[in-house]
Each structure stands twice: as C-alpha cells, then as structure tokens.
Amino acid sequence: MELEHECRVLSIQSHVVRGYVGNKAATFPLQVLGFEVDTVNSVQFSNHTGYAHWKGQVLNSDELHELYEGLKLNKVNQYDYVLTVCDPVMGDKWNGEGSMYVPKDLLPVYRDKVVPVADIITPNQFEAELLTGRKIHTEKEALEVMDMLHAMGPETVVITSSDLQAPLGNDYLIALGSHRKTKADGTKMTQRIRVESPKVDAVFVGTGDLFAAMLLAWTHKHPNNLKVACEKTVSAMQHVLQRTIKSAKAQAGEGNKPNSAQLELRMVQSKKDIENPEIIVKATVL
C-alpha cells in the first residue's frame, strides 16, 4: 500500500485559551481539511484583546528560536508550508482613516523579512498600501499593488477587504486575489479574481487567521485554480460568520448588542461547512 504524502504546516501565531484567533482559528480548519499542523504560540493570552480584560505571556525571539531548535535536533522540522503572520495584522481603516495595530518600527520587519518567505499573504487594503508604499483608489491600482507584493516573494496574494466600490452595490465587500506561477519554461502565469461577499454588520476577531488557513488549504487542493480556492474559502467564511452572528444575537437577546464573548466564531459548529462548503459566493476572473 502506497503511503499518501501527509501535508504538514508549521503555524507560528498567537494562542488564546478562550475563543478563536491566531493558532486557535487556524488549527481546527486545517486539521478538518486533512493537514497535520504543528503550532508555535507566539503569545499565550486568556482571550483576545477585544475583551475588557486579558492576561498572558508573550514569547520572545530567543524562546521562539529555542522551540524550533528542539524540532531541528530531532530532525522533525520539515514542512510543506509555514503559516506565519501571513495575514500581516498590521492595521486597518476605521472611518476611512488608516491606523496601525502594531508599532511602526515593525513595518520593515514584515516587509523585508516576513513577506519574502511567505507562500500566501492576505493583507487588507491598508496593510497592502503600507507594505508597498502605494495608495489604492481603483481596481487597476489594487492589481498593480498585488504585482508589487508578488515581486517581494509570495505566489498568492489576496487583499481580503477594500474600500473599492463593489459592482453588486454598497452592501458588498470586495476582495481581490492574484496567483502567480512560474512555469517550467521560466515564463510567469498570473491568475486574478474578484470576490464580492455580503457585508456582515458586526466586528469579528480571528476572521483573518481563519481566512488565511482555509485559503492555504484550498490553494493546496486546487493549485491551478485560484477562482475555486477563493470561492470555497469565502463561502466557508460566510457560513461561519452567518452562524456566529445568528448565535450571538440569540444569546444577547432582542435589542441588545452582542459582546466579545458572544461574537466568538462558531468554529466547531461549522465543521461541515469548513470541510465541504456550499458555494454561496462566486468569484469573477479578471
């Protein structure tokens, strides 16, 4: 009997005891989709920082290095993919104004060290602008920015959310994807897609981590079809978010705004949707 190649991912992200962000948001979907996942927890917090209180520890670079050293000594450090801050989580736009989540001096580290070794990056529009130093006002400019990001290293770039006007109207959010492969003869082939998904009226945490993990899985399963990979990822995402908002509203009670604990992603309850998502969001090939 021929052994099937197991696909192994090293995921270096944050960890929370309660809820779903970082490795907690990435591990379950990857395992459900058949991947072996080794996790390095860069921080360990009681819960995500959107709550009123949180406690925990942050791993420094020596401690991180020490963990990897242990894997190396046992010769178990061979990975098909490394999922690390593939979603740059550097900042976002609130009311049209960009603001950074992390100190400004980390920007060169992301740009010069993290992005070049990433297989897939999933920045939002603000992060894509920060990484390239270019502003995005049109779809054409967004595609040029994605070309610049490809030039830094990653084969797959998805701008997960943008301010661009969606053809379907204001109730939709635009994501843009680009996949660049170098063919055997050295020529480059680029696939580009646009995805419009319904806006959900709530602030969720961990969605970027979940998105990056599922996109990694589906691009692995559909290496030459970014359209299908993105449709499956975004559709699964919509299923998880709709289930989460429905559950959060029910817990909060009519007329009350759901709190952070109630808005934790309904991950386990969405196992079937993650594994085999019904396609409810279509991508357009550009």
PDB file of C-alpha atoms in Angstrom:
ATOM      1  CA  MET A   1       0.000   0.000   0.000  1.00  0.00           C
ATOM      2  CA  GLU A   2       1.442   3.343  -1.035  1.00  0.00           C
ATOM      3  CA  LEU A   3       1.566   5.892   1.783  1.00  0.00           C
ATOM      4  CA  GLU A   4      -0.240   9.115   0.983  1.00  0.00           C
ATOM      5  CA  HIS A   5       2.002  12.151   1.415  1.00  0.00           C
ATOM      6  CA  GLU A   6       0.914  13.961   4.529  1.00  0.00           C
ATOM      7  CA  CYS A   7       0.909  17.697   4.224  1.00  0.00           C
ATOM      8  CA  ARG A   8       2.416  19.381   7.254  1.00  0.00           C
ATOM      9  CA  VAL A   9       2.075  23.012   8.244  1.00  0.00           C
ATOM     10  CA  LEU A  10       4.098  24.935  10.822  1.00  0.00           C
ATOM     11  CA  SER A  11       1.858  27.685  12.126  1.00  0.00           C
ATOM     12  CA  ILE A  12       3.512  30.464  14.132  1.00  0.00           C
ATOM     13  CA  GLN A  13       0.746  32.645  15.569  1.00  0.00           C
ATOM     14  CA  SER A  14      -0.834  33.787  18.800  1.00  0.00           C
ATOM     15  CA  HIS A  15      -2.814  31.476  21.090  1.00  0.00           C
ATOM     16  CA  VAL A  16      -5.822  32.193  23.276  1.00  0.00           C
ATOM     17  CA  VAL A  17      -7.270  29.955  25.981  1.00  0.00           C
ATOM     18  CA  ARG A  18     -10.839  31.067  25.230  1.00  0.00           C
ATOM     19  CA  GLY A  19     -12.125  31.793  21.739  1.00  0.00           C
ATOM     20  CA  TYR A  20     -10.696  31.758  18.241  1.00  0.00           C
ATOM     21  CA  VAL A  21      -7.818  33.890  16.994  1.00  0.00           C
ATOM     22  CA  GLY A  22      -4.334  33.061  15.697  1.00  0.00           C
ATOM     23  CA  ASN A  23      -3.471  29.388  16.014  1.00  0.00           C
ATOM     24  CA  LYS A  24      -6.841  28.619  17.623  1.00  0.00           C
ATOM     25  CA  ALA A  25      -8.559  29.939  14.470  1.00  0.00           C
ATOM     26  CA  ALA A  26      -6.133  28.283  12.028  1.00  0.00           C
ATOM     27  CA  THR A  27      -5.547  24.814  13.501  1.00  0.00           C
ATOM     28  CA  PHE A  28      -9.076  23.372  13.535  1.00  0.00           C
ATOM     29  CA  PRO A  29      -9.938  24.198   9.885  1.00  0.00           C
ATOM     30  CA  LEU A  30      -6.563  22.921   8.649  1.00  0.00           C
ATOM     31  CA  GLN A  31      -6.949  19.649  10.567  1.00  0.00           C
ATOM     32  CA  VAL A  32     -10.537  19.216   9.362  1.00  0.00           C
ATOM     33  CA  LEU A  33      -9.227  19.667   5.796  1.00  0.00           C
ATOM     34  CA  GLY A  34      -6.632  16.921   6.310  1.00  0.00           C
ATOM     35  CA  PHE A  35      -3.444  18.780   7.251  1.00  0.00           C
ATOM     36  CA  GLU A  36      -1.025  17.985  10.065  1.00  0.00           C
ATOM     37  CA  VAL A  37      -0.488  21.222  11.997  1.00  0.00           C
ATOM     38  CA  ASP A  38       2.433  21.966  14.315  1.00  0.00           C
ATOM     39  CA  THR A  39       1.809  25.157  16.292  1.00  0.00           C
ATOM     40  CA  VAL A  40       4.242  27.598  17.825  1.00  0.00           C
ATOM     41  CA  ASN A  41       2.321  30.002  20.040  1.00  0.00           C
ATOM     42  CA  SER A  42       3.974  33.420  19.795  1.00  0.00           C
ATOM     43  CA  VAL A  43       1.743  34.673  22.608  1.00  0.00           C
ATOM     44  CA  GLN A  44      -0.491  32.915  25.105  1.00  0.00           C
ATOM     45  CA  PHE A  45      -3.379  35.079  26.282  1.00  0.00           C
ATOM     46  CA  SER A  46      -6.506  34.239  28.266  1.00  0.00           C
ATOM     47  CA  ASN A  47      -8.617  35.662  25.401  1.00  0.00           C
ATOM     48  CA  HIS A  48      -8.246  38.154  22.533  1.00  0.00           C
ATOM     49  CA  THR A  49      -7.566  41.801  23.293  1.00  0.00           C
ATOM     50  CA  GLY A  50     -11.013  42.993  22.197  1.00  0.00           C
ATOM     51  CA  TYR A  51     -12.354  41.949  25.617  1.00  0.00           C
ATOM     52  CA  ALA A  52     -12.308  44.356  28.587  1.00  0.00           C
ATOM     53  CA  HIS A  53      -9.527  42.299  30.238  1.00  0.00           C
ATOM     54  CA  TRP A  54      -6.831  39.901  29.140  1.00  0.00           C
ATOM     55  CA  LYS A  55      -3.831  38.261  30.792  1.00  0.00           C
ATOM     56  CA  GLY A  56      -0.940  36.213  29.478  1.00  0.00           C
ATOM     57  CA  GLN A  57       2.584  35.892  28.178  1.00  0.00           C
ATOM     58  CA  VAL A  58       4.464  36.871  25.036  1.00  0.00           C
ATOM     59  CA  LEU A  59       7.232  34.620  23.668  1.00  0.00           C
ATOM     60  CA  ASN A  60      10.447  36.498  22.918  1.00  0.00           C
ATOM     61  CA  SER A  61      12.582  35.677  19.879  1.00  0.00           C
ATOM     62  CA  ASP A  62      15.070  33.551  21.896  1.00  0.00           C
ATOM     63  CA  GLU A  63      12.239  31.398  23.265  1.00  0.00           C
ATOM     64  CA  LEU A  64      10.756  31.048  19.786  1.00  0.00           C
ATOM     65  CA  HIS A  65      14.158  30.062  18.410  1.00  0.00           C
ATOM     66  CA  GLU A  66      14.604  27.519  21.219  1.00  0.00           C
ATOM     67  CA  LEU A  67      11.374  25.727  20.291  1.00  0.00           C
ATOM     68  CA  TYR A  68      12.435  25.483  16.666  1.00  0.00           C
ATOM     69  CA  GLU A  69      15.886  24.269  17.763  1.00  0.00           C
ATOM     70  CA  GLY A  70      14.195  21.341  19.555  1.00  0.00           C
ATOM     71  CA  LEU A  71      12.404  20.339  16.348  1.00  0.00           C
ATOM     72  CA  LYS A  72      15.645  20.645  14.394  1.00  0.00           C
ATOM     73  CA  LEU A  73      17.635  18.471  16.820  1.00  0.00           C
ATOM     74  CA  ASN A  74      15.051  15.700  16.400  1.00  0.00           C
ATOM     75  CA  LYS A  75      15.053  16.208  12.609  1.00  0.00           C
ATOM     76  CA  VAL A  76      11.302  16.864  12.603  1.00  0.00           C
ATOM     77  CA  ASN A  77      11.461  20.339  11.096  1.00  0.00           C
ATOM     78  CA  GLN A  78      10.413  19.515   7.532  1.00  0.00           C
ATOM     79  CA  TYR A  79       7.302  21.413   6.479  1.00  0.00           C
ATOM     80  CA  ASP A  80       5.282  21.770   3.289  1.00  0.00           C
ATOM     81  CA  TYR A  81       4.030  25.182   4.394  1.00  0.00           C
ATOM     82  CA  VAL A  82       4.830  27.726   7.038  1.00  0.00           C
ATOM     83  CA  LEU A  83       1.834  29.791   8.073  1.00  0.00           C
ATOM     84  CA  THR A  84       3.151  32.800   9.897  1.00  0.00           C
ATOM     85  CA  VAL A  85       1.609  36.202  10.127  1.00  0.00           C
ATOM     86  CA  CYS A  86       0.550  35.528   6.536  1.00  0.00           C
ATOM     87  CA  ASP A  87      -2.196  37.918   7.439  1.00  0.00           C
ATOM     88  CA  PRO A  88       0.072  40.854   8.320  1.00  0.00           C
ATOM     89  CA  VAL A  89      -2.329  42.144  11.051  1.00  0.00           C
ATOM     90  CA  MET A  90      -0.584  45.477  10.994  1.00  0.00           C
ATOM     91  CA  GLY A  91      -3.565  47.774  10.824  1.00  0.00           C
ATOM     92  CA  ASP A  92      -6.878  48.670   9.318  1.00  0.00           C
ATOM     93  CA  LYS A  93      -9.029  51.572   8.232  1.00  0.00           C
ATOM     94  CA  TRP A  94     -11.664  52.951  10.558  1.00  0.00           C
ATOM     95  CA  ASN A  95     -13.981  55.565   9.013  1.00  0.00           C
ATOM     96  CA  GLY A  96     -11.607  55.890   6.071  1.00  0.00           C
ATOM     97  CA  GLU A  97      -8.540  56.608   8.238  1.00  0.00           C
ATOM     98  CA  GLY A  98      -5.745  54.052   8.449  1.00  0.00           C
ATOM     99  CA  SER A  99      -4.309  53.129  11.840  1.00  0.00           C
ATOM    100  CA  MET A 100      -1.678  50.579  12.770  1.00  0.00           C
ATOM    101  CA  TYR A 101      -2.245  47.842  15.357  1.00  0.00           C
ATOM    102  CA  VAL A 102       1.489  47.304  15.813  1.00  0.00           C
ATOM    103  CA  PRO A 103       4.452  49.658  16.373  1.00  0.00           C
ATOM    104  CA  LYS A 104       5.612  51.442  13.195  1.00  0.00           C
ATOM    105  CA  ASP A 105       9.138  50.016  13.534  1.00  0.00           C
ATOM    106  CA  LEU A 106       7.727  46.527  12.875  1.00  0.00           C
ATOM    107  CA  LEU A 107       6.708  47.519   9.338  1.00  0.00           C
ATOM    108  CA  PRO A 108      10.220  46.929   7.852  1.00  0.00           C
ATOM    109  CA  VAL A 109      10.351  43.538   9.626  1.00  0.00           C
ATOM    110  CA  TYR A 110       7.077  42.426   7.988  1.00  0.00           C
ATOM    111  CA  ARG A 111       8.049  43.903   4.629  1.00  0.00           C
ATOM    112  CA  ASP A 112      11.666  42.716   4.439  1.00  0.00           C
ATOM    113  CA  LYS A 113      11.662  39.513   6.500  1.00  0.00           C
ATOM    114  CA  VAL A 114       8.160  38.008   6.722  1.00  0.00           C
ATOM    115  CA  VAL A 115       6.630  38.730   3.302  1.00  0.00           C
ATOM    116  CA  PRO A 116       9.570  37.373   1.214  1.00  0.00           C
ATOM    117  CA  VAL A 117       9.318  33.906   2.841  1.00  0.00           C
ATOM    118  CA  ALA A 118       5.504  33.656   2.845  1.00  0.00           C
ATOM    119  CA  ASP A 119       3.729  31.401   0.321  1.00  0.00           C
ATOM    120  CA  ILE A 120       0.462  33.267   0.761  1.00  0.00           C
ATOM    121  CA  ILE A 121      -0.264  36.711   2.145  1.00  0.00           C
ATOM    122  CA  THR A 122      -3.707  38.069   2.951  1.00  0.00           C
ATOM    123  CA  PRO A 123      -3.364  41.777   3.801  1.00  0.00           C
ATOM    124  CA  ASN A 124      -6.328  44.107   3.960  1.00  0.00           C
ATOM    125  CA  GLN A 125      -6.185  47.214   1.738  1.00  0.00           C
ATOM    126  CA  PHE A 126      -4.472  49.371   4.383  1.00  0.00           C
ATOM    127  CA  GLU A 127      -1.799  46.718   5.020  1.00  0.00           C
ATOM    128  CA  ALA A 128      -1.195  46.250   1.276  1.00  0.00           C
ATOM    129  CA  GLU A 129      -0.724  50.036   0.981  1.00  0.00           C
ATOM    130  CA  LEU A 130       1.685  50.065   3.946  1.00  0.00           C
ATOM    131  CA  LEU A 131       3.774  47.185   2.578  1.00  0.00           C
ATOM    132  CA  THR A 132       4.160  48.733  -0.888  1.00  0.00           C
ATOM    133  CA  GLY A 133       4.018  52.454  -0.100  1.00  0.00           C
ATOM    134  CA  ARG A 134       1.282  52.809  -2.765  1.00  0.00           C
ATOM    135  CA  LYS A 135      -2.286  54.055  -2.266  1.00  0.00           C
ATOM    136  CA  ILE A 136      -5.218  52.160  -3.800  1.00  0.00           C
ATOM    137  CA  HIS A 137      -8.138  54.109  -5.265  1.00  0.00           C
ATOM    138  CA  THR A 138      -9.132  51.836  -8.167  1.00  0.00           C
ATOM    139  CA  GLU A 139      -9.157  48.138  -9.021  1.00  0.00           C
ATOM    140  CA  LYS A 140      -6.342  48.768 -11.522  1.00  0.00           C
ATOM    141  CA  GLU A 141      -4.167  50.266  -8.750  1.00  0.00           C
ATOM    142  CA  ALA A 142      -5.022  47.298  -6.495  1.00  0.00           C
ATOM    143  CA  LEU A 143      -3.800  44.871  -9.186  1.00  0.00           C
ATOM    144  CA  GLU A 144      -0.550  46.891  -9.537  1.00  0.00           C
ATOM    145  CA  VAL A 145      -0.065  46.740  -5.744  1.00  0.00           C
ATOM    146  CA  MET A 146      -0.582  42.949  -5.859  1.00  0.00           C
ATOM    147  CA  ASP A 147       2.095  42.737  -8.591  1.00  0.00           C
ATOM    148  CA  MET A 148       4.470  44.617  -6.275  1.00  0.00           C
ATOM    149  CA  LEU A 149       3.657  42.166  -3.463  1.00  0.00           C
ATOM    150  CA  HIS A 150       4.313  39.199  -5.812  1.00  0.00           C
ATOM    151  CA  ALA A 151       7.689  40.752  -6.628  1.00  0.00           C
ATOM    152  CA  MET A 152       8.536  40.605  -2.894  1.00  0.00           C
ATOM    153  CA  GLY A 153       8.105  36.794  -2.876  1.00  0.00           C
ATOM    154  CA  PRO A 154       4.603  35.378  -2.272  1.00  0.00           C
ATOM    155  CA  GLU A 155       2.954  33.318  -5.026  1.00  0.00           C
ATOM    156  CA  THR A 156      -0.546  34.056  -3.771  1.00  0.00           C
ATOM    157  CA  VAL A 157      -1.762  37.483  -2.702  1.00  0.00           C
ATOM    158  CA  VAL A 158      -5.295  38.197  -1.549  1.00  0.00           C
ATOM    159  CA  ILE A 159      -6.397  41.665  -0.497  1.00  0.00           C
ATOM    160  CA  THR A 160      -9.093  40.483   1.888  1.00  0.00           C
ATOM    161  CA  SER A 161     -11.125  43.669   2.166  1.00  0.00           C
ATOM    162  CA  SER A 162     -11.034  47.009   0.414  1.00  0.00           C
ATOM    163  CA  ASP A 163     -12.822  50.361   0.125  1.00  0.00           C
ATOM    164  CA  LEU A 164     -13.402  49.786  -3.581  1.00  0.00           C
ATOM    165  CA  GLN A 165     -16.962  50.097  -4.859  1.00  0.00           C
ATOM    166  CA  ALA A 166     -18.453  46.643  -5.395  1.00  0.00           C
ATOM    167  CA  PRO A 167     -20.343  46.206  -8.695  1.00  0.00           C
ATOM    168  CA  LEU A 168     -23.110  44.476  -6.688  1.00  0.00           C
ATOM    169  CA  GLY A 169     -23.587  47.602  -4.508  1.00  0.00           C
ATOM    170  CA  ASN A 170     -22.772  49.068  -1.095  1.00  0.00           C
ATOM    171  CA  ASP A 171     -23.849  46.012   0.890  1.00  0.00           C
ATOM    172  CA  TYR A 172     -20.950  44.035  -0.553  1.00  0.00           C
ATOM    173  CA  LEU A 173     -17.242  43.913   0.235  1.00  0.00           C
ATOM    174  CA  ILE A 174     -14.619  43.409  -2.460  1.00  0.00           C
ATOM    175  CA  ALA A 175     -11.677  41.033  -2.086  1.00  0.00           C
ATOM    176  CA  LEU A 176      -9.097  40.642  -4.856  1.00  0.00           C
ATOM    177  CA  GLY A 177      -6.869  37.626  -5.432  1.00  0.00           C
ATOM    178  CA  SER A 178      -3.799  37.040  -7.560  1.00  0.00           C
ATOM    179  CA  HIS A 179      -1.814  33.835  -8.055  1.00  0.00           C
ATOM    180  CA  ARG A 180       1.494  33.869  -9.920  1.00  0.00           C
ATOM    181  CA  LYS A 181       3.207  30.678 -11.006  1.00  0.00           C
ATOM    182  CA  THR A 182       6.496  30.251 -12.811  1.00  0.00           C
ATOM    183  CA  LYS A 183       6.089  27.597 -15.497  1.00  0.00           C
ATOM    184  CA  ALA A 184       8.788  25.038 -16.392  1.00  0.00           C
ATOM    185  CA  ASP A 185       9.999  27.212 -19.299  1.00  0.00           C
ATOM    186  CA  GLY A 186      10.518  30.169 -16.931  1.00  0.00           C
ATOM    187  CA  THR A 187       7.514  32.195 -18.083  1.00  0.00           C
ATOM    188  CA  LYS A 188       5.186  33.600 -15.445  1.00  0.00           C
ATOM    189  CA  MET A 189       1.467  32.974 -15.449  1.00  0.00           C
ATOM    190  CA  THR A 190      -0.886  35.112 -13.333  1.00  0.00           C
ATOM    191  CA  GLN A 191      -4.495  34.357 -12.384  1.00  0.00           C
ATOM    192  CA  ARG A 192      -6.551  37.214 -10.948  1.00  0.00           C
ATOM    193  CA  ILE A 193     -10.020  37.178  -9.435  1.00  0.00           C
ATOM    194  CA  ARG A 194     -12.514  39.450  -7.715  1.00  0.00           C
ATOM    195  CA  VAL A 195     -14.854  38.221  -4.988  1.00  0.00           C
ATOM    196  CA  GLU A 196     -17.838  40.184  -3.708  1.00  0.00           C
ATOM    197  CA  SER A 197     -19.268  38.969  -0.422  1.00  0.00           C
ATOM    198  CA  PRO A 198     -22.178  40.335   1.634  1.00  0.00           C
ATOM    199  CA  LYS A 199     -21.147  42.664   4.469  1.00  0.00           C
ATOM    200  CA  VAL A 200     -21.945  41.364   7.953  1.00  0.00           C
ATOM    201  CA  ASP A 201     -22.877  44.018  10.495  1.00  0.00           C
ATOM    202  CA  ALA A 202     -20.610  43.046  13.393  1.00  0.00           C
ATOM    203  CA  VAL A 203     -16.959  43.179  14.447  1.00  0.00           C
ATOM    204  CA  PHE A 204     -15.451  39.700  14.493  1.00  0.00           C
ATOM    205  CA  VAL A 205     -11.980  38.744  15.673  1.00  0.00           C
ATOM    206  CA  GLY A 206      -9.936  35.878  14.171  1.00  0.00           C
ATOM    207  CA  THR A 207     -11.521  36.078  10.705  1.00  0.00           C
ATOM    208  CA  GLY A 208      -8.207  36.948   9.028  1.00  0.00           C
ATOM    209  CA  ASP A 209      -6.485  33.958  10.667  1.00  0.00           C
ATOM    210  CA  LEU A 210      -9.310  31.630   9.650  1.00  0.00           C
ATOM    211  CA  PHE A 211      -9.292  33.056   6.103  1.00  0.00           C
ATOM    212  CA  ALA A 212      -5.514  32.585   5.686  1.00  0.00           C
ATOM    213  CA  ALA A 213      -5.669  28.981   6.957  1.00  0.00           C
ATOM    214  CA  MET A 214      -8.566  27.972   4.698  1.00  0.00           C
ATOM    215  CA  LEU A 215      -7.010  29.721   1.708  1.00  0.00           C
ATOM    216  CA  LEU A 216      -3.764  27.797   2.322  1.00  0.00           C
ATOM    217  CA  ALA A 217      -5.740  24.540   2.385  1.00  0.00           C
ATOM    218  CA  TRP A 218      -7.848  25.229  -0.696  1.00  0.00           C
ATOM    219  CA  THR A 219      -4.967  26.579  -2.816  1.00  0.00           C
ATOM    220  CA  HIS A 220      -3.077  23.381  -1.930  1.00  0.00           C
ATOM    221  CA  LYS A 221      -6.046  21.288  -3.077  1.00  0.00           C
ATOM    222  CA  HIS A 222      -6.652  23.436  -6.203  1.00  0.00           C
ATOM    223  CA  PRO A 223      -3.109  24.603  -7.091  1.00  0.00           C
ATOM    224  CA  ASN A 224      -4.058  25.895 -10.536  1.00  0.00           C
ATOM    225  CA  ASN A 225      -7.475  27.299  -9.801  1.00  0.00           C
ATOM    226  CA  LEU A 226      -7.490  30.416  -7.639  1.00  0.00           C
ATOM    227  CA  LYS A 227     -11.167  31.008  -8.529  1.00  0.00           C
ATOM    228  CA  VAL A 228     -12.326  27.739  -6.936  1.00  0.00           C
ATOM    229  CA  ALA A 229      -9.941  28.100  -3.960  1.00  0.00           C
ATOM    230  CA  CYS A 230     -11.268  31.598  -3.208  1.00  0.00           C
ATOM    231  CA  GLU A 231     -14.920  30.629  -3.728  1.00  0.00           C
ATOM    232  CA  LYS A 232     -14.565  27.776  -1.239  1.00  0.00           C
ATOM    233  CA  THR A 233     -12.668  29.939   1.263  1.00  0.00           C
ATOM    234  CA  VAL A 234     -15.036  32.920   1.115  1.00  0.00           C
ATOM    235  CA  SER A 235     -18.162  30.729   1.074  1.00  0.00           C
ATOM    236  CA  ALA A 236     -16.994  28.790   4.158  1.00  0.00           C
ATOM    237  CA  MET A 237     -16.183  32.138   5.780  1.00  0.00           C
ATOM    238  CA  GLN A 238     -19.730  33.390   5.091  1.00  0.00           C
ATOM    239  CA  HIS A 239     -21.233  30.214   6.592  1.00  0.00           C
ATOM    240  CA  VAL A 240     -19.138  30.663   9.769  1.00  0.00           C
ATOM    241  CA  LEU A 241     -19.963  34.385  10.079  1.00  0.00           C
ATOM    242  CA  GLN A 242     -23.702  33.937   9.471  1.00  0.00           C
ATOM    243  CA  ARG A 243     -23.847  31.159  12.067  1.00  0.00           C
ATOM    244  CA  THR A 244     -21.831  33.284  14.513  1.00  0.00           C
ATOM    245  CA  ILE A 245     -23.989  36.414  14.163  1.00  0.00           C
ATOM    246  CA  LYS A 246     -27.213  34.392  14.452  1.00  0.00           C
ATOM    247  CA  SER A 247     -25.963  32.697  17.618  1.00  0.00           C
ATOM    248  CA  ALA A 248     -24.580  35.967  19.076  1.00  0.00           C
ATOM    249  CA  LYS A 249     -27.875  37.809  18.547  1.00  0.00           C
ATOM    250  CA  ALA A 250     -29.820  34.951  20.130  1.00  0.00           C
ATOM    251  CA  GLN A 251     -27.512  34.989  23.180  1.00  0.00           C
ATOM    252  CA  ALA A 252     -27.605  38.783  23.519  1.00  0.00           C
ATOM    253  CA  GLY A 253     -31.384  38.951  23.324  1.00  0.00           C
ATOM    254  CA  GLU A 254     -33.509  41.264  21.201  1.00  0.00           C
ATOM    255  CA  GLY A 255     -32.363  44.883  21.037  1.00  0.00           C
ATOM    256  CA  ASN A 256     -29.020  44.154  22.766  1.00  0.00           C
ATOM    257  CA  LYS A 257     -25.628  44.411  21.111  1.00  0.00           C
ATOM    258  CA  PRO A 258     -23.645  41.134  21.286  1.00  0.00           C
ATOM    259  CA  ASN A 259     -20.427  41.316  23.337  1.00  0.00           C
ATOM    260  CA  SER A 260     -16.974  39.892  22.540  1.00  0.00           C
ATOM    261  CA  ALA A 261     -17.666  36.517  24.159  1.00  0.00           C
ATOM    262  CA  GLN A 262     -20.926  36.101  22.229  1.00  0.00           C
ATOM    263  CA  LEU A 263     -19.210  37.048  18.949  1.00  0.00           C
ATOM    264  CA  GLU A 264     -16.529  34.345  19.192  1.00  0.00           C
ATOM    265  CA  LEU A 265     -16.523  32.403  15.892  1.00  0.00           C
ATOM    266  CA  ARG A 266     -18.780  29.339  15.876  1.00  0.00           C
ATOM    267  CA  MET A 267     -15.946  27.192  14.616  1.00  0.00           C
ATOM    268  CA  VAL A 268     -16.765  23.682  15.843  1.00  0.00           C
ATOM    269  CA  GLN A 269     -20.433  24.146  14.915  1.00  0.00           C
ATOM    270  CA  SER A 270     -19.277  24.982  11.353  1.00  0.00           C
ATOM    271  CA  LYS A 271     -17.185  21.839  10.848  1.00  0.00           C
ATOM    272  CA  LYS A 272     -19.272  20.578   7.899  1.00  0.00           C
ATOM    273  CA  ASP A 273     -19.175  23.983   6.169  1.00  0.00           C
ATOM    274  CA  ILE A 274     -15.396  24.191   6.563  1.00  0.00           C
ATOM    275  CA  GLU A 275     -14.916  20.660   5.260  1.00  0.00           C
ATOM    276  CA  ASN A 276     -17.258  20.903   2.300  1.00  0.00           C
ATOM    277  CA  PRO A 277     -18.560  24.446   1.819  1.00  0.00           C
ATOM    278  CA  GLU A 278     -21.681  25.019  -0.228  1.00  0.00           C
ATOM    279  CA  ILE A 279     -20.608  27.708  -2.726  1.00  0.00           C
ATOM    280  CA  ILE A 280     -22.672  30.797  -1.941  1.00  0.00           C
ATOM    281  CA  VAL A 281     -20.140  33.381  -3.145  1.00  0.00           C
ATOM    282  CA  LYS A 282     -18.870  33.365  -6.728  1.00  0.00           C
ATOM    283  CA  ALA A 283     -15.568  34.805  -7.935  1.00  0.00           C
ATOM    284  CA  THR A 284     -15.112  36.740 -11.181  1.00  0.00           C
ATOM    285  CA  VAL A 285     -11.997  36.071 -13.261  1.00  0.00           C
ATOM    286  CA  LEU A 286     -10.306  39.366 -14.189  1.00  0.00           C
TER     287      LEU A 286
END
